[in-house]
Amino acid sequence: MAAGKNPYRILVAGANDKICGFITEILPKGDYEISFRAETAGLARRRMLETPEDLVIINAPLREEFGTQLALDLADTNAGVLLVVPGEVFEQVCAKVEDEGVLTLAKPVSRQGFYGAVKLLTAMREKLMRLERQNHALQEKMMDIRTVNRAKWLLIERMKMTEQEAHYFIEKQAMDLRVSRREMAENIIRAYDMG
């Protein structure tokens, strides 16, 4: 883990002292911390709505459900999800959840296997978060372009400018007023858009 970075917060579902002890013993203390223990799937779902965690480890079967549906539900969040299941049902469960990005491990789990799975889950989550940030930045750029284009067309229509003149006008006004092109475009839209 990079220096100064907060530890990954882990929600453990189906939590008992044994599994939590196993996790705490294996994972490096500065890199990972169990932030919440949920004995039921319902409690895990509520916790993720209130305080999203980085990683979720589900020790199946849970008390009121097996854990597959919980894993699928939480796969829609930004958390990395690890589902630990009895070996005899590993293939069936894995087939149900792997397309949703849930990592599955069969019990009994070796220390090395568990540690490797958590490291893989962490790497997958980091990549997902990086892609999400890139996606957000691209969406912002697209919104900037749409807003500036809308303002340009209003200037063309209302002020009888050419497209090049409208583009230059927005650029120059933004620079003179020390605002972003998008902010200048929004000002133009507010001033000239009647509908």
XYZ file of C-alpha atoms in Angstrom:
195
model
C 0.000 0.000 0.000
C 1.189 3.521 -0.772
C 2.516 5.528 2.145
C -0.065 7.775 3.776
C -3.008 5.905 2.270
C -5.866 4.882 4.536
C -6.343 1.158 5.105
C -8.978 -0.646 3.052
C -12.172 -0.917 5.070
C -13.708 -4.385 5.103
C -17.283 -5.381 5.868
C -17.433 -9.032 6.924
C -20.825 -10.717 6.501
C -21.600 -13.961 8.291
C -19.146 -12.685 10.787
C -18.105 -14.733 13.731
C -15.017 -14.484 15.861
C -13.329 -17.296 13.958
C -13.541 -15.735 10.470
C -12.744 -12.256 11.766
C -9.734 -13.613 13.623
C -8.606 -15.427 10.464
C -8.898 -12.222 8.410
C -7.156 -10.068 11.009
C -4.345 -12.589 11.371
C -3.663 -12.874 7.626
C -4.091 -9.341 6.294
C -1.491 -6.656 7.086
C -2.837 -4.378 9.823
C -1.839 -1.068 8.208
C -3.319 -2.055 4.855
C -6.685 -3.547 5.894
C -9.108 -3.154 8.780
C -12.408 -4.819 9.567
C -14.690 -1.845 9.959
C -17.959 -3.726 10.423
C -19.137 -7.240 11.256
C -22.598 -8.172 10.007
C -24.103 -11.396 11.278
C -26.964 -11.185 8.750
C -27.334 -10.231 5.093
C -29.896 -7.578 5.997
C -27.482 -5.902 8.364
C -24.756 -5.999 5.676
C -27.076 -4.379 3.127
C -28.062 -1.623 5.563
C -24.448 -0.936 6.441
C -23.444 -0.609 2.783
C -26.280 1.874 2.217
C -25.205 3.953 5.210
C -21.424 3.636 4.999
C -20.026 2.072 1.846
C -16.957 -0.047 2.519
C -14.036 -0.824 0.212
C -14.217 -4.607 0.399
C -16.913 -7.069 1.423
C -16.094 -10.606 2.525
C -19.106 -12.915 2.760
C -18.632 -16.140 4.696
C -21.416 -18.375 3.333
C -23.795 -19.764 4.284
C -25.331 -16.896 6.216
C -28.028 -17.317 8.808
C -31.102 -16.244 6.815
C -29.820 -16.727 3.254
C -26.929 -18.469 1.593
C -25.074 -15.298 0.597
C -25.203 -15.471 -3.186
C -27.931 -12.821 -3.466
C -26.117 -10.565 -1.017
C -22.963 -10.873 -3.131
C -24.909 -10.006 -6.290
C -26.601 -7.046 -4.590
C -23.302 -5.658 -3.309
C -21.564 -6.232 -6.652
C -23.526 -3.190 -7.869
C -21.630 -0.992 -5.398
C -18.020 0.176 -5.688
C -16.899 -2.434 -3.180
C -14.889 -5.464 -4.140
C -16.873 -8.575 -3.137
C -15.363 -11.902 -2.050
C -17.757 -14.808 -1.461
C -16.317 -17.731 0.525
C -18.434 -20.869 0.056
C -18.310 -24.560 0.972
C -16.228 -26.489 -1.547
C -19.086 -28.757 -2.653
C -21.093 -25.801 -4.064
C -18.182 -23.746 -5.385
C -18.772 -24.449 -9.088
C -22.516 -23.658 -8.989
C -22.077 -20.481 -6.964
C -19.125 -19.306 -9.015
C -21.149 -19.720 -12.230
C -23.924 -17.522 -10.761
C -21.756 -14.650 -9.547
C -18.582 -14.405 -11.609
C -20.159 -12.433 -14.475
C -21.104 -9.744 -11.946
C -17.505 -9.346 -10.771
C -17.809 -11.332 -7.540
C -14.701 -13.297 -6.638
C -15.452 -16.737 -5.158
C -13.269 -18.931 -2.931
C -13.926 -22.520 -1.858
C -13.624 -23.629 1.771
C -11.394 -24.741 3.294
C -9.259 -21.762 2.338
C -5.507 -21.699 2.765
C -3.912 -18.617 4.258
C -1.976 -17.979 1.069
C -5.050 -18.492 -1.117
C -7.131 -16.124 0.982
C -4.424 -13.464 1.045
C -3.972 -13.761 -2.727
C -7.724 -13.456 -3.303
C -7.948 -10.314 -1.169
C -4.958 -8.771 -2.964
C -6.586 -9.581 -6.329
C -9.870 -8.103 -5.120
C -8.038 -4.969 -3.979
C -6.316 -4.598 -7.349
C -9.625 -5.073 -9.191
C -11.280 -2.423 -7.013
C -8.464 0.067 -7.569
C -8.711 -0.421 -11.323
C -12.499 0.006 -11.173
C -12.160 3.211 -9.155
C -9.559 4.574 -11.592
C -11.867 3.799 -14.537
C -14.754 5.450 -12.710
C -12.706 8.617 -12.186
C -11.721 8.630 -15.865
C -15.342 8.095 -16.870
C -16.442 10.988 -14.667
C -13.781 13.261 -16.181
C -14.884 12.309 -19.709
C -18.521 12.980 -18.856
C -17.552 16.417 -17.529
C -15.634 17.167 -20.743
C -18.619 16.074 -22.821
C -20.902 18.332 -20.775
C -18.444 21.212 -21.283
C -18.494 20.650 -25.055
C -22.304 20.424 -25.175
C -22.713 23.583 -23.109
C -20.195 25.567 -25.176
C -21.801 24.333 -28.414
C -25.243 25.342 -27.208
C -23.955 28.805 -26.323
C -22.233 29.102 -29.714
C -25.458 28.271 -31.523
C -27.346 30.831 -29.471
C -24.759 33.479 -30.405
C -25.021 32.456 -34.055
C -28.805 32.631 -33.946
C -29.316 35.726 -31.772
C -26.182 37.776 -32.473
C -25.716 36.688 -36.111
C -22.124 35.598 -35.483
C -20.326 32.969 -37.496
C -19.380 29.785 -35.681
C -15.749 30.917 -35.589
C -16.724 34.323 -34.172
C -18.947 32.716 -31.537
C -16.146 30.354 -30.538
C -13.660 33.225 -30.288
C -16.163 35.336 -28.323
C -16.660 32.581 -25.718
C -12.905 31.965 -25.440
C -12.078 35.679 -25.090
C -14.859 36.409 -22.587
C -13.872 33.408 -20.474
C -10.246 34.540 -20.463
C -11.096 38.186 -19.729
C -13.466 37.286 -16.897
C -11.166 34.513 -15.641
C -13.864 31.874 -15.727
C -14.028 28.516 -17.463
C -15.394 28.250 -20.990
C -18.266 26.232 -19.596
C -19.131 28.890 -17.025
C -19.027 31.577 -19.723
C -21.218 29.416 -21.961
C -23.723 28.943 -19.126
C -23.863 32.734 -18.676
C -24.570 33.153 -22.400
C -27.262 30.482 -22.299
C -28.952 32.202 -19.354
C -28.807 35.534 -21.153
C -29.993 34.456 -24.603
C -32.013 31.276 -24.207
C -35.693 32.102 -23.976
C -36.921 28.545 -23.936
